[in-house]
mmCIF file with all atom_site columns, C-alpha atoms in Angstrom:
data_model
loop_
_atom_site.group_PDB
_atom_site.id
_atom_site.type_symbol
_atom_site.label_atom_id
_atom_site.label_alt_id
_atom_site.label_comp_id
_atom_site.label_asym_id
_atom_site.label_entity_id
_atom_site.label_seq_id
_atom_site.pdbx_PDB_ins_code
_atom_site.Cartn_x
_atom_site.Cartn_y
_atom_site.Cartn_z
_atom_site.occupancy
_atom_site.B_iso_or_equiv
_atom_site.pdbx_formal_charge
_atom_site.auth_seq_id
_atom_site.auth_comp_id
_atom_site.auth_asym_id
_atom_site.auth_atom_id
_atom_site.pdbx_PDB_model_num
ATOM 1   C CA . UNK A 1 1   ? 203.351 -94.414  3.841   1.00 0.00 ? 23  UNK A CA 1
ATOM 2   C CA . UNK A 1 2   ? 203.172 -98.357  3.152   1.00 0.00 ? 24  UNK A CA 1
ATOM 3   C CA . UNK A 1 3   ? 202.708 -99.157  -0.619  1.00 0.00 ? 25  UNK A CA 1
ATOM 4   C CA . UNK A 1 4   ? 200.977 -102.158 -1.479  1.00 0.00 ? 26  UNK A CA 1
ATOM 5   C CA . UNK A 1 5   ? 201.824 -104.221 -4.353  1.00 0.00 ? 27  UNK A CA 1
ATOM 6   C CA . UNK A 1 6   ? 200.009 -103.849 -7.343  1.00 0.00 ? 28  UNK A CA 1
ATOM 7   C CA . UNK A 1 7   ? 196.626 -105.877 -7.246  1.00 0.00 ? 29  UNK A CA 1
ATOM 8   C CA . UNK A 1 8   ? 195.652 -108.479 -9.686  1.00 0.00 ? 30  UNK A CA 1
ATOM 9   C CA . UNK A 1 9   ? 194.658 -105.683 -11.598 1.00 0.00 ? 31  UNK A CA 1
ATOM 10  C CA . UNK A 1 10  ? 192.873 -108.308 -14.332 1.00 0.00 ? 32  UNK A CA 1
ATOM 11  C CA . UNK A 1 11  ? 190.304 -109.091 -11.798 1.00 0.00 ? 33  UNK A CA 1
ATOM 12  C CA . UNK A 1 12  ? 188.620 -105.758 -11.850 1.00 0.00 ? 34  UNK A CA 1
ATOM 13  C CA . UNK A 1 13  ? 187.140 -106.549 -15.385 1.00 0.00 ? 35  UNK A CA 1
ATOM 14  C CA . UNK A 1 14  ? 184.767 -108.533 -16.012 1.00 0.00 ? 36  UNK A CA 1
ATOM 15  C CA . UNK A 1 15  ? 185.377 -111.530 -18.227 1.00 0.00 ? 37  UNK A CA 1
ATOM 16  C CA . UNK A 1 16  ? 185.704 -110.955 -21.874 1.00 0.00 ? 38  UNK A CA 1
ATOM 17  C CA . UNK A 1 17  ? 185.620 -106.978 -21.712 1.00 0.00 ? 39  UNK A CA 1
ATOM 18  C CA . UNK A 1 18  ? 188.672 -104.927 -23.160 1.00 0.00 ? 40  UNK A CA 1
ATOM 19  C CA . UNK A 1 19  ? 189.403 -101.901 -24.983 1.00 0.00 ? 41  UNK A CA 1
ATOM 20  C CA . UNK A 1 20  ? 187.240 -99.972  -23.113 1.00 0.00 ? 42  UNK A CA 1
ATOM 21  C CA . UNK A 1 21  ? 186.742 -96.200  -22.622 1.00 0.00 ? 43  UNK A CA 1
ATOM 22  C CA . UNK A 1 22  ? 188.035 -93.997  -20.136 1.00 0.00 ? 44  UNK A CA 1
ATOM 23  C CA . UNK A 1 23  ? 184.333 -93.378  -19.003 1.00 0.00 ? 45  UNK A CA 1
ATOM 24  C CA . UNK A 1 24  ? 184.028 -97.205  -18.437 1.00 0.00 ? 46  UNK A CA 1
ATOM 25  C CA . UNK A 1 25  ? 186.838 -97.800  -16.787 1.00 0.00 ? 47  UNK A CA 1
ATOM 26  C CA . UNK A 1 26  ? 186.518 -95.347  -14.157 1.00 0.00 ? 48  UNK A CA 1
ATOM 27  C CA . UNK A 1 27  ? 183.852 -96.732  -12.453 1.00 0.00 ? 49  UNK A CA 1
ATOM 28  C CA . UNK A 1 28  ? 185.973 -100.256 -12.721 1.00 0.00 ? 50  UNK A CA 1
ATOM 29  C CA . UNK A 1 29  ? 188.196 -98.681  -10.651 1.00 0.00 ? 51  UNK A CA 1
ATOM 30  C CA . UNK A 1 30  ? 185.954 -96.454  -8.404  1.00 0.00 ? 52  UNK A CA 1
ATOM 31  C CA . UNK A 1 31  ? 183.508 -99.579  -7.492  1.00 0.00 ? 53  UNK A CA 1
ATOM 32  C CA . UNK A 1 32  ? 187.094 -101.650 -6.390  1.00 0.00 ? 54  UNK A CA 1
ATOM 33  C CA . UNK A 1 33  ? 187.918 -98.951  -4.137  1.00 0.00 ? 55  UNK A CA 1
ATOM 34  C CA . UNK A 1 34  ? 184.155 -98.635  -2.733  1.00 0.00 ? 56  UNK A CA 1
ATOM 35  C CA . UNK A 1 35  ? 183.973 -102.718 -2.304  1.00 0.00 ? 57  UNK A CA 1
ATOM 36  C CA . UNK A 1 36  ? 187.721 -102.407 -0.451  1.00 0.00 ? 58  UNK A CA 1
ATOM 37  C CA . UNK A 1 37  ? 189.551 -104.492 -3.308  1.00 0.00 ? 59  UNK A CA 1
ATOM 38  C CA . UNK A 1 38  ? 191.762 -102.207 -3.404  1.00 0.00 ? 60  UNK A CA 1
ATOM 39  C CA . UNK A 1 39  ? 193.237 -101.141 0.025   1.00 0.00 ? 61  UNK A CA 1
ATOM 40  C CA . UNK A 1 40  ? 194.675 -97.921  0.751   1.00 0.00 ? 62  UNK A CA 1
ATOM 41  C CA . UNK A 1 41  ? 197.893 -97.533  -0.620  1.00 0.00 ? 63  UNK A CA 1
ATOM 42  C CA . UNK A 1 42  ? 197.586 -99.892  -3.555  1.00 0.00 ? 64  UNK A CA 1
ATOM 43  C CA . UNK A 1 43  ? 200.041 -98.982  -6.900  1.00 0.00 ? 65  UNK A CA 1
ATOM 44  C CA . UNK A 1 44  ? 198.291 -98.059  -9.628  1.00 0.00 ? 66  UNK A CA 1
ATOM 45  C CA . UNK A 1 45  ? 201.064 -98.462  -12.182 1.00 0.00 ? 67  UNK A CA 1
ATOM 46  C CA . UNK A 1 46  ? 199.891 -96.918  -15.318 1.00 0.00 ? 68  UNK A CA 1
ATOM 47  C CA . UNK A 1 47  ? 200.895 -100.132 -17.991 1.00 0.00 ? 69  UNK A CA 1
ATOM 48  C CA . UNK A 1 48  ? 199.656 -102.808 -15.477 1.00 0.00 ? 70  UNK A CA 1
ATOM 49  C CA . UNK A 1 49  ? 196.413 -101.388 -15.809 1.00 0.00 ? 71  UNK A CA 1
ATOM 50  C CA . UNK A 1 50  ? 196.879 -100.101 -19.803 1.00 0.00 ? 72  UNK A CA 1
ATOM 51  C CA . UNK A 1 51  ? 197.407 -103.627 -20.149 1.00 0.00 ? 73  UNK A CA 1
ATOM 52  C CA . UNK A 1 52  ? 194.544 -105.075 -18.150 1.00 0.00 ? 74  UNK A CA 1
ATOM 53  C CA . UNK A 1 53  ? 191.900 -102.756 -19.676 1.00 0.00 ? 75  UNK A CA 1
ATOM 54  C CA . UNK A 1 54  ? 193.240 -103.431 -23.350 1.00 0.00 ? 76  UNK A CA 1
ATOM 55  C CA . UNK A 1 55  ? 194.463 -99.541  -23.472 1.00 0.00 ? 77  UNK A CA 1
ATOM 56  C CA . UNK A 1 56  ? 197.128 -97.093  -24.058 1.00 0.00 ? 78  UNK A CA 1
ATOM 57  C CA . UNK A 1 57  ? 198.640 -95.098  -21.172 1.00 0.00 ? 79  UNK A CA 1
ATOM 58  C CA . UNK A 1 58  ? 196.854 -92.084  -22.073 1.00 0.00 ? 80  UNK A CA 1
ATOM 59  C CA . UNK A 1 59  ? 193.483 -93.269  -21.303 1.00 0.00 ? 81  UNK A CA 1
ATOM 60  C CA . UNK A 1 60  ? 194.532 -94.711  -17.848 1.00 0.00 ? 82  UNK A CA 1
ATOM 61  C CA . UNK A 1 61  ? 195.939 -91.288  -17.268 1.00 0.00 ? 83  UNK A CA 1
ATOM 62  C CA . UNK A 1 62  ? 193.229 -89.533  -17.982 1.00 0.00 ? 84  UNK A CA 1
ATOM 63  C CA . UNK A 1 63  ? 191.280 -92.402  -15.241 1.00 0.00 ? 85  UNK A CA 1
ATOM 64  C CA . UNK A 1 64  ? 193.682 -91.888  -12.471 1.00 0.00 ? 86  UNK A CA 1
ATOM 65  C CA . UNK A 1 65  ? 193.528 -88.232  -12.890 1.00 0.00 ? 87  UNK A CA 1
ATOM 66  C CA . UNK A 1 66  ? 190.376 -88.165  -12.075 1.00 0.00 ? 88  UNK A CA 1
ATOM 67  C CA . UNK A 1 67  ? 191.002 -90.236  -9.024  1.00 0.00 ? 89  UNK A CA 1
ATOM 68  C CA . UNK A 1 68  ? 193.315 -87.425  -8.086  1.00 0.00 ? 90  UNK A CA 1
ATOM 69  C CA . UNK A 1 69  ? 190.898 -84.930  -8.433  1.00 0.00 ? 91  UNK A CA 1
ATOM 70  C CA . UNK A 1 70  ? 188.895 -86.520  -5.989  1.00 0.00 ? 92  UNK A CA 1
ATOM 71  C CA . UNK A 1 71  ? 191.858 -86.910  -4.009  1.00 0.00 ? 93  UNK A CA 1
ATOM 72  C CA . UNK A 1 72  ? 191.315 -90.560  -4.033  1.00 0.00 ? 94  UNK A CA 1
ATOM 73  C CA . UNK A 1 73  ? 194.346 -90.932  -5.810  1.00 0.00 ? 95  UNK A CA 1
ATOM 74  C CA . UNK A 1 74  ? 197.936 -89.694  -5.096  1.00 0.00 ? 96  UNK A CA 1
ATOM 75  C CA . UNK A 1 75  ? 200.007 -88.737  -8.526  1.00 0.00 ? 97  UNK A CA 1
ATOM 76  C CA . UNK A 1 76  ? 203.951 -87.535  -8.383  1.00 0.00 ? 98  UNK A CA 1
ATOM 77  C CA . UNK A 1 77  ? 206.476 -87.081  -11.483 1.00 0.00 ? 99  UNK A CA 1
ATOM 78  C CA . UNK A 1 78  ? 208.522 -89.555  -11.531 1.00 0.00 ? 100 UNK A CA 1
ATOM 79  C CA . UNK A 1 79  ? 206.239 -92.258  -9.123  1.00 0.00 ? 101 UNK A CA 1
ATOM 80  C CA . UNK A 1 80  ? 204.087 -94.478  -9.849  1.00 0.00 ? 102 UNK A CA 1
ATOM 81  C CA . UNK A 1 81  ? 200.545 -93.487  -8.990  1.00 0.00 ? 103 UNK A CA 1
ATOM 82  C CA . UNK A 1 82  ? 198.465 -94.905  -5.743  1.00 0.00 ? 104 UNK A CA 1
ATOM 83  C CA . UNK A 1 83  ? 195.666 -94.581  -3.764  1.00 0.00 ? 105 UNK A CA 1
ATOM 84  C CA . UNK A 1 84  ? 195.568 -92.712  -1.126  1.00 0.00 ? 106 UNK A CA 1
ATOM 85  C CA . UNK A 1 85  ? 196.587 -93.082  2.582   1.00 0.00 ? 107 UNK A CA 1
ATOM 86  C CA . UNK A 1 86  ? 194.199 -90.932  4.755   1.00 0.00 ? 108 UNK A CA 1
ATOM 87  C CA . UNK A 1 87  ? 196.180 -90.048  8.307   1.00 0.00 ? 109 UNK A CA 1
ATOM 88  C CA . UNK A 1 88  ? 193.988 -89.264  11.257  1.00 0.00 ? 110 UNK A CA 1
ATOM 89  C CA . UNK A 1 89  ? 193.798 -85.627  11.013  1.00 0.00 ? 111 UNK A CA 1
ATOM 90  C CA . UNK A 1 90  ? 192.324 -86.217  7.639   1.00 0.00 ? 112 UNK A CA 1
ATOM 91  C CA . UNK A 1 91  ? 190.536 -88.823  8.335   1.00 0.00 ? 113 UNK A CA 1
ATOM 92  C CA . UNK A 1 92  ? 188.706 -86.317  10.720  1.00 0.00 ? 114 UNK A CA 1
ATOM 93  C CA . UNK A 1 93  ? 188.555 -83.638  8.230   1.00 0.00 ? 115 UNK A CA 1
ATOM 94  C CA . UNK A 1 94  ? 187.028 -86.274  5.512   1.00 0.00 ? 116 UNK A CA 1
ATOM 95  C CA . UNK A 1 95  ? 184.144 -86.846  7.746   1.00 0.00 ? 117 UNK A CA 1
ATOM 96  C CA . UNK A 1 96  ? 183.284 -83.738  9.073   1.00 0.00 ? 118 UNK A CA 1
ATOM 97  C CA . UNK A 1 97  ? 182.863 -82.785  5.536   1.00 0.00 ? 119 UNK A CA 1
ATOM 98  C CA . UNK A 1 98  ? 180.941 -85.390  4.766   1.00 0.00 ? 120 UNK A CA 1
ATOM 99  C CA . UNK A 1 99  ? 178.403 -84.573  7.633   1.00 0.00 ? 121 UNK A CA 1
ATOM 100 C CA . UNK A 1 100 ? 178.088 -81.009  6.228   1.00 0.00 ? 122 UNK A CA 1
ATOM 101 C CA . UNK A 1 101 ? 177.701 -81.996  2.780   1.00 0.00 ? 123 UNK A CA 1
ATOM 102 C CA . UNK A 1 102 ? 174.803 -84.734  3.798   1.00 0.00 ? 124 UNK A CA 1
ATOM 103 C CA . UNK A 1 103 ? 172.970 -82.881  6.554   1.00 0.00 ? 125 UNK A CA 1
ATOM 104 C CA . UNK A 1 104 ? 172.375 -80.411  4.021   1.00 0.00 ? 126 UNK A CA 1
ATOM 105 C CA . UNK A 1 105 ? 171.514 -83.042  1.295   1.00 0.00 ? 127 UNK A CA 1
ATOM 106 C CA . UNK A 1 106 ? 169.346 -85.255  3.672   1.00 0.00 ? 128 UNK A CA 1
ATOM 107 C CA . UNK A 1 107 ? 166.758 -81.885  3.572   1.00 0.00 ? 129 UNK A CA 1
ATOM 108 C CA . UNK A 1 108 ? 166.779 -81.354  -0.241  1.00 0.00 ? 130 UNK A CA 1
ATOM 109 C CA . UNK A 1 109 ? 166.155 -84.771  -0.817  1.00 0.00 ? 131 UNK A CA 1
ATOM 110 C CA . UNK A 1 110 ? 162.777 -84.868  1.649   1.00 0.00 ? 132 UNK A CA 1
ATOM 111 C CA . UNK A 1 111 ? 161.407 -82.093  -0.117  1.00 0.00 ? 133 UNK A CA 1
ATOM 112 C CA . UNK A 1 112 ? 161.958 -83.224  -3.736  1.00 0.00 ? 134 UNK A CA 1
ATOM 113 C CA . UNK A 1 113 ? 161.865 -87.380  -3.813  1.00 0.00 ? 135 UNK A CA 1
ATOM 114 C CA . UNK A 1 114 ? 159.822 -88.059  -6.467  1.00 0.00 ? 136 UNK A CA 1
ATOM 115 C CA . UNK A 1 115 ? 157.803 -91.442  -6.453  1.00 0.00 ? 137 UNK A CA 1
ATOM 116 C CA . UNK A 1 116 ? 160.005 -93.459  -8.934  1.00 0.00 ? 138 UNK A CA 1
ATOM 117 C CA . UNK A 1 117 ? 163.332 -92.325  -7.066  1.00 0.00 ? 139 UNK A CA 1
ATOM 118 C CA . UNK A 1 118 ? 162.267 -93.728  -3.695  1.00 0.00 ? 140 UNK A CA 1
ATOM 119 C CA . UNK A 1 119 ? 161.309 -97.280  -5.396  1.00 0.00 ? 141 UNK A CA 1
ATOM 120 C CA . UNK A 1 120 ? 165.032 -96.941  -7.082  1.00 0.00 ? 142 UNK A CA 1
ATOM 121 C CA . UNK A 1 121 ? 166.381 -95.961  -3.575  1.00 0.00 ? 143 UNK A CA 1
ATOM 122 C CA . UNK A 1 122 ? 164.420 -99.113  -1.864  1.00 0.00 ? 144 UNK A CA 1
ATOM 123 C CA . UNK A 1 123 ? 165.862 -101.557 -4.916  1.00 0.00 ? 145 UNK A CA 1
ATOM 124 C CA . UNK A 1 124 ? 169.309 -100.496 -4.101  1.00 0.00 ? 146 UNK A CA 1
ATOM 125 C CA . UNK A 1 125 ? 168.770 -101.250 -0.200  1.00 0.00 ? 147 UNK A CA 1
ATOM 126 C CA . UNK A 1 126 ? 167.354 -104.725 -0.863  1.00 0.00 ? 148 UNK A CA 1
ATOM 127 C CA . UNK A 1 127 ? 170.525 -105.450 -2.660  1.00 0.00 ? 149 UNK A CA 1
ATOM 128 C CA . UNK A 1 128 ? 172.613 -104.612 -0.091  1.00 0.00 ? 150 UNK A CA 1
ATOM 129 C CA . UNK A 1 129 ? 170.364 -106.406 2.436   1.00 0.00 ? 151 UNK A CA 1
ATOM 130 C CA . UNK A 1 130 ? 170.682 -109.225 0.167   1.00 0.00 ? 152 UNK A CA 1
ATOM 131 C CA . UNK A 1 131 ? 174.443 -109.199 0.035   1.00 0.00 ? 153 UNK A CA 1
ATOM 132 C CA . UNK A 1 132 ? 174.941 -108.417 3.476   1.00 0.00 ? 154 UNK A CA 1
ATOM 133 C CA . UNK A 1 133 ? 172.661 -111.498 4.844   1.00 0.00 ? 155 UNK A CA 1
ATOM 134 C CA . UNK A 1 134 ? 175.010 -113.516 2.454   1.00 0.00 ? 156 UNK A CA 1
ATOM 135 C CA . UNK A 1 135 ? 178.066 -112.852 4.295   1.00 0.00 ? 157 UNK A CA 1
ATOM 136 C CA . UNK A 1 136 ? 179.328 -111.034 0.882   1.00 0.00 ? 158 UNK A CA 1
ATOM 137 C CA . UNK A 1 137 ? 180.692 -107.503 2.433   1.00 0.00 ? 159 UNK A CA 1
ATOM 138 C CA . UNK A 1 138 ? 182.567 -106.065 -0.026  1.00 0.00 ? 160 UNK A CA 1
ATOM 139 C CA . UNK A 1 139 ? 179.760 -105.577 -2.508  1.00 0.00 ? 161 UNK A CA 1
ATOM 140 C CA . UNK A 1 140 ? 177.365 -104.583 0.212   1.00 0.00 ? 162 UNK A CA 1
ATOM 141 C CA . UNK A 1 141 ? 179.627 -101.766 1.182   1.00 0.00 ? 163 UNK A CA 1
ATOM 142 C CA . UNK A 1 142 ? 179.605 -100.481 -2.310  1.00 0.00 ? 164 UNK A CA 1
ATOM 143 C CA . UNK A 1 143 ? 176.544 -100.544 -2.277  1.00 0.00 ? 165 UNK A CA 1
ATOM 144 C CA . UNK A 1 144 ? 175.819 -98.737  0.830   1.00 0.00 ? 166 UNK A CA 1
ATOM 145 C CA . UNK A 1 145 ? 178.213 -96.111  -0.846  1.00 0.00 ? 167 UNK A CA 1
ATOM 146 C CA . UNK A 1 146 ? 176.166 -96.182  -3.932  1.00 0.00 ? 168 UNK A CA 1
ATOM 147 C CA . UNK A 1 147 ? 172.799 -95.222  -1.805  1.00 0.00 ? 169 UNK A CA 1
ATOM 148 C CA . UNK A 1 148 ? 174.412 -92.215  -0.463  1.00 0.00 ? 170 UNK A CA 1
ATOM 149 C CA . UNK A 1 149 ? 175.510 -90.904  -4.060  1.00 0.00 ? 171 UNK A CA 1
ATOM 150 C CA . UNK A 1 150 ? 171.728 -91.682  -5.360  1.00 0.00 ? 172 UNK A CA 1
ATOM 151 C CA . UNK A 1 151 ? 170.389 -89.803  -2.032  1.00 0.00 ? 173 UNK A CA 1
ATOM 152 C CA . UNK A 1 152 ? 172.334 -87.047  -3.459  1.00 0.00 ? 174 UNK A CA 1
ATOM 153 C CA . UNK A 1 153 ? 171.129 -87.383  -7.090  1.00 0.00 ? 175 UNK A CA 1
ATOM 154 C CA . UNK A 1 154 ? 167.581 -86.782  -5.473  1.00 0.00 ? 176 UNK A CA 1
ATOM 155 C CA . UNK A 1 155 ? 168.731 -83.750  -3.729  1.00 0.00 ? 177 UNK A CA 1
ATOM 156 C CA . UNK A 1 156 ? 169.222 -82.105  -6.674  1.00 0.00 ? 178 UNK A CA 1
ATOM 157 C CA . UNK A 1 157 ? 172.294 -79.812  -5.856  1.00 0.00 ? 179 UNK A CA 1
ATOM 158 C CA . UNK A 1 158 ? 174.623 -80.499  -8.514  1.00 0.00 ? 180 UNK A CA 1
ATOM 159 C CA . UNK A 1 159 ? 177.956 -79.232  -6.749  1.00 0.00 ? 181 UNK A CA 1
ATOM 160 C CA . UNK A 1 160 ? 177.139 -80.620  -3.700  1.00 0.00 ? 182 UNK A CA 1
ATOM 161 C CA . UNK A 1 161 ? 176.737 -84.233  -5.449  1.00 0.00 ? 183 UNK A CA 1
ATOM 162 C CA . UNK A 1 162 ? 180.007 -83.460  -6.850  1.00 0.00 ? 184 UNK A CA 1
ATOM 163 C CA . UNK A 1 163 ? 181.156 -82.707  -3.644  1.00 0.00 ? 185 UNK A CA 1
ATOM 164 C CA . UNK A 1 164 ? 180.432 -86.372  -2.113  1.00 0.00 ? 186 UNK A CA 1
ATOM 165 C CA . UNK A 1 165 ? 181.461 -88.038  -4.997  1.00 0.00 ? 187 UNK A CA 1
ATOM 166 C CA . UNK A 1 166 ? 184.960 -87.637  -3.986  1.00 0.00 ? 188 UNK A CA 1
ATOM 167 C CA . UNK A 1 167 ? 184.284 -87.979  -0.461  1.00 0.00 ? 189 UNK A CA 1
ATOM 168 C CA . UNK A 1 168 ? 182.345 -91.549  -0.326  1.00 0.00 ? 190 UNK A CA 1
ATOM 169 C CA . UNK A 1 169 ? 185.284 -92.986  -1.532  1.00 0.00 ? 191 UNK A CA 1
ATOM 170 C CA . UNK A 1 170 ? 187.978 -91.386  0.303   1.00 0.00 ? 192 UNK A CA 1
ATOM 171 C CA . UNK A 1 171 ? 185.826 -92.830  3.458   1.00 0.00 ? 193 UNK A CA 1
ATOM 172 C CA . UNK A 1 172 ? 185.853 -96.397  2.124   1.00 0.00 ? 194 UNK A CA 1
ATOM 173 C CA . UNK A 1 173 ? 189.827 -95.552  2.234   1.00 0.00 ? 195 UNK A CA 1
ATOM 174 C CA . UNK A 1 174 ? 189.083 -94.465  5.721   1.00 0.00 ? 196 UNK A CA 1
ATOM 175 C CA . UNK A 1 175 ? 187.144 -97.668  6.601   1.00 0.00 ? 197 UNK A CA 1
ATOM 176 C CA . UNK A 1 176 ? 189.364 -99.732  5.316   1.00 0.00 ? 198 UNK A CA 1
ATOM 177 C CA . UNK A 1 177 ? 192.275 -98.893  7.614   1.00 0.00 ? 199 UNK A CA 1
ATOM 178 C CA . UNK A 1 178 ? 190.694 -97.835  10.881  1.00 0.00 ? 200 UNK A CA 1
ATOM 179 C CA . UNK A 1 179 ? 187.544 -100.042 11.162  1.00 0.00 ? 201 UNK A CA 1
ATOM 180 C CA . UNK A 1 180 ? 187.732 -101.543 14.701  1.00 0.00 ? 202 UNK A CA 1
ATOM 181 C CA . UNK A 1 181 ? 187.653 -105.621 13.630  1.00 0.00 ? 203 UNK A CA 1
ATOM 182 C CA . UNK A 1 182 ? 184.671 -106.738 16.282  1.00 0.00 ? 204 UNK A CA 1
ATOM 183 C CA . UNK A 1 183 ? 182.470 -104.084 14.194  1.00 0.00 ? 205 UNK A CA 1
ATOM 184 C CA . UNK A 1 184 ? 178.985 -105.811 13.024  1.00 0.00 ? 206 UNK A CA 1
ATOM 185 C CA . UNK A 1 185 ? 177.259 -102.536 11.475  1.00 0.00 ? 207 UNK A CA 1
ATOM 186 C CA . UNK A 1 186 ? 173.962 -103.223 9.654   1.00 0.00 ? 208 UNK A CA 1
ATOM 187 C CA . UNK A 1 187 ? 173.584 -99.830  7.438   1.00 0.00 ? 209 UNK A CA 1
ATOM 188 C CA . UNK A 1 188 ? 171.095 -101.440 5.229   1.00 0.00 ? 210 UNK A CA 1
ATOM 189 C CA . UNK A 1 189 ? 168.451 -100.789 8.025   1.00 0.00 ? 211 UNK A CA 1
ATOM 190 C CA . UNK A 1 190 ? 169.377 -97.255  8.435   1.00 0.00 ? 212 UNK A CA 1
ATOM 191 C CA . UNK A 1 191 ? 169.654 -96.714  5.045   1.00 0.00 ? 213 UNK A CA 1
ATOM 192 C CA . UNK A 1 192 ? 165.948 -98.415  5.222   1.00 0.00 ? 214 UNK A CA 1
ATOM 193 C CA . UNK A 1 193 ? 164.779 -95.913  7.506   1.00 0.00 ? 215 UNK A CA 1
ATOM 194 C CA . UNK A 1 194 ? 166.271 -93.521  5.866   1.00 0.00 ? 216 UNK A CA 1
ATOM 195 C CA . UNK A 1 195 ? 164.299 -93.612  3.159   1.00 0.00 ? 217 UNK A CA 1
ATOM 196 C CA . UNK A 1 196 ? 160.949 -93.846  4.908   1.00 0.00 ? 218 UNK A CA 1
ATOM 197 C CA . UNK A 1 197 ? 161.552 -90.777  6.026   1.00 0.00 ? 219 UNK A CA 1
ATOM 198 C CA . UNK A 1 198 ? 162.075 -88.947  2.256   1.00 0.00 ? 220 UNK A CA 1
ATOM 199 C CA . UNK A 1 199 ? 159.254 -90.681  1.146   1.00 0.00 ? 221 UNK A CA 1
ATOM 200 C CA . UNK A 1 200 ? 156.971 -88.727  4.145   1.00 0.00 ? 222 UNK A CA 1
ATOM 201 C CA . UNK A 1 201 ? 159.059 -85.554  3.460   1.00 0.00 ? 223 UNK A CA 1
ATOM 202 C CA . UNK A 1 202 ? 159.884 -85.612  7.020   1.00 0.00 ? 224 UNK A CA 1
ATOM 203 C CA . UNK A 1 203 ? 162.821 -83.011  6.720   1.00 0.00 ? 225 UNK A CA 1
ATOM 204 C CA . UNK A 1 204 ? 163.456 -83.744  10.903  1.00 0.00 ? 226 UNK A CA 1
ATOM 205 C CA . UNK A 1 205 ? 163.126 -87.207  10.889  1.00 0.00 ? 227 UNK A CA 1
ATOM 206 C CA . UNK A 1 206 ? 165.509 -87.274  7.561   1.00 0.00 ? 228 UNK A CA 1
ATOM 207 C CA . UNK A 1 207 ? 168.419 -85.566  9.507   1.00 0.00 ? 229 UNK A CA 1
ATOM 208 C CA . UNK A 1 208 ? 168.063 -87.070  12.822  1.00 0.00 ? 230 UNK A CA 1
ATOM 209 C CA . UNK A 1 209 ? 168.331 -90.315  11.068  1.00 0.00 ? 231 UNK A CA 1
ATOM 210 C CA . UNK A 1 210 ? 171.713 -89.207  9.046   1.00 0.00 ? 232 UNK A CA 1
ATOM 211 C CA . UNK A 1 211 ? 173.485 -87.817  11.571  1.00 0.00 ? 233 UNK A CA 1
ATOM 212 C CA . UNK A 1 212 ? 173.139 -90.929  13.556  1.00 0.00 ? 234 UNK A CA 1
ATOM 213 C CA . UNK A 1 213 ? 173.720 -92.850  11.019  1.00 0.00 ? 235 UNK A CA 1
ATOM 214 C CA . UNK A 1 214 ? 176.879 -90.959  10.356  1.00 0.00 ? 236 UNK A CA 1
ATOM 215 C CA . UNK A 1 215 ? 177.749 -91.222  14.143  1.00 0.00 ? 237 UNK A CA 1
ATOM 216 C CA . UNK A 1 216 ? 177.432 -94.649  13.515  1.00 0.00 ? 238 UNK A CA 1
ATOM 217 C CA . UNK A 1 217 ? 179.861 -94.883  11.054  1.00 0.00 ? 239 UNK A CA 1
ATOM 218 C CA . UNK A 1 218 ? 182.377 -93.030  13.003  1.00 0.00 ? 240 UNK A CA 1
ATOM 219 C CA . UNK A 1 219 ? 181.739 -95.048  16.164  1.00 0.00 ? 241 UNK A CA 1
ATOM 220 C CA . UNK A 1 220 ? 183.519 -98.308  14.285  1.00 0.00 ? 242 UNK A CA 1
ATOM 221 C CA . UNK A 1 221 ? 186.346 -96.263  13.489  1.00 0.00 ? 243 UNK A CA 1
ATOM 222 C CA . UNK A 1 222 ? 189.721 -96.559  16.060  1.00 0.00 ? 244 UNK A CA 1
ATOM 223 C CA . UNK A 1 223 ? 191.299 -93.335  15.525  1.00 0.00 ? 245 UNK A CA 1
ATOM 224 C CA . UNK A 1 224 ? 192.756 -92.110  18.591  1.00 0.00 ? 246 UNK A CA 1
#
């Protein structure tokens, strides 16, 4: 594993924010992973993170522990915590687990989606489209991940949604490490088509579209 130097941690904070709780810090680190601002192997020193967020190392340990439970962060005694560096076998396992999870969730979402939830999904994808068209790739990637997590909430199966919550940031690390440099993939268009099928309650179409979407995600990775 090649460990990267600690990132410019204050950049993870919005201007003027200090002394946040563990519950507030977690989504900021989570988003930084989804946006690929923290590459695989990034060191996450407790003291530096504590200084950046204006909190104690105890608070940071709680945040890192939560990410460690999701297997996104690696923690070992007497070593600085770091982001995972998934190898090819791990990448294939994560992608397989994600497909099994999402192909179950999409059918449930098609059965259970309410109009207000469909509107929220469309708003999310519209923001993803805007960022993509402005060339803001990192933000588009984060919103793409949020789309899948929101879809899991629509499915209303809490255990599967929690499981996916760990697979999505791991997928971001996999993409950061293995994505083909010539890839140009407009995920927002596929997300919009999935919403149409979910809104129509068409489970078969939604499942086909999700499988095609995950096929394209895997096709842009160079896993040997």
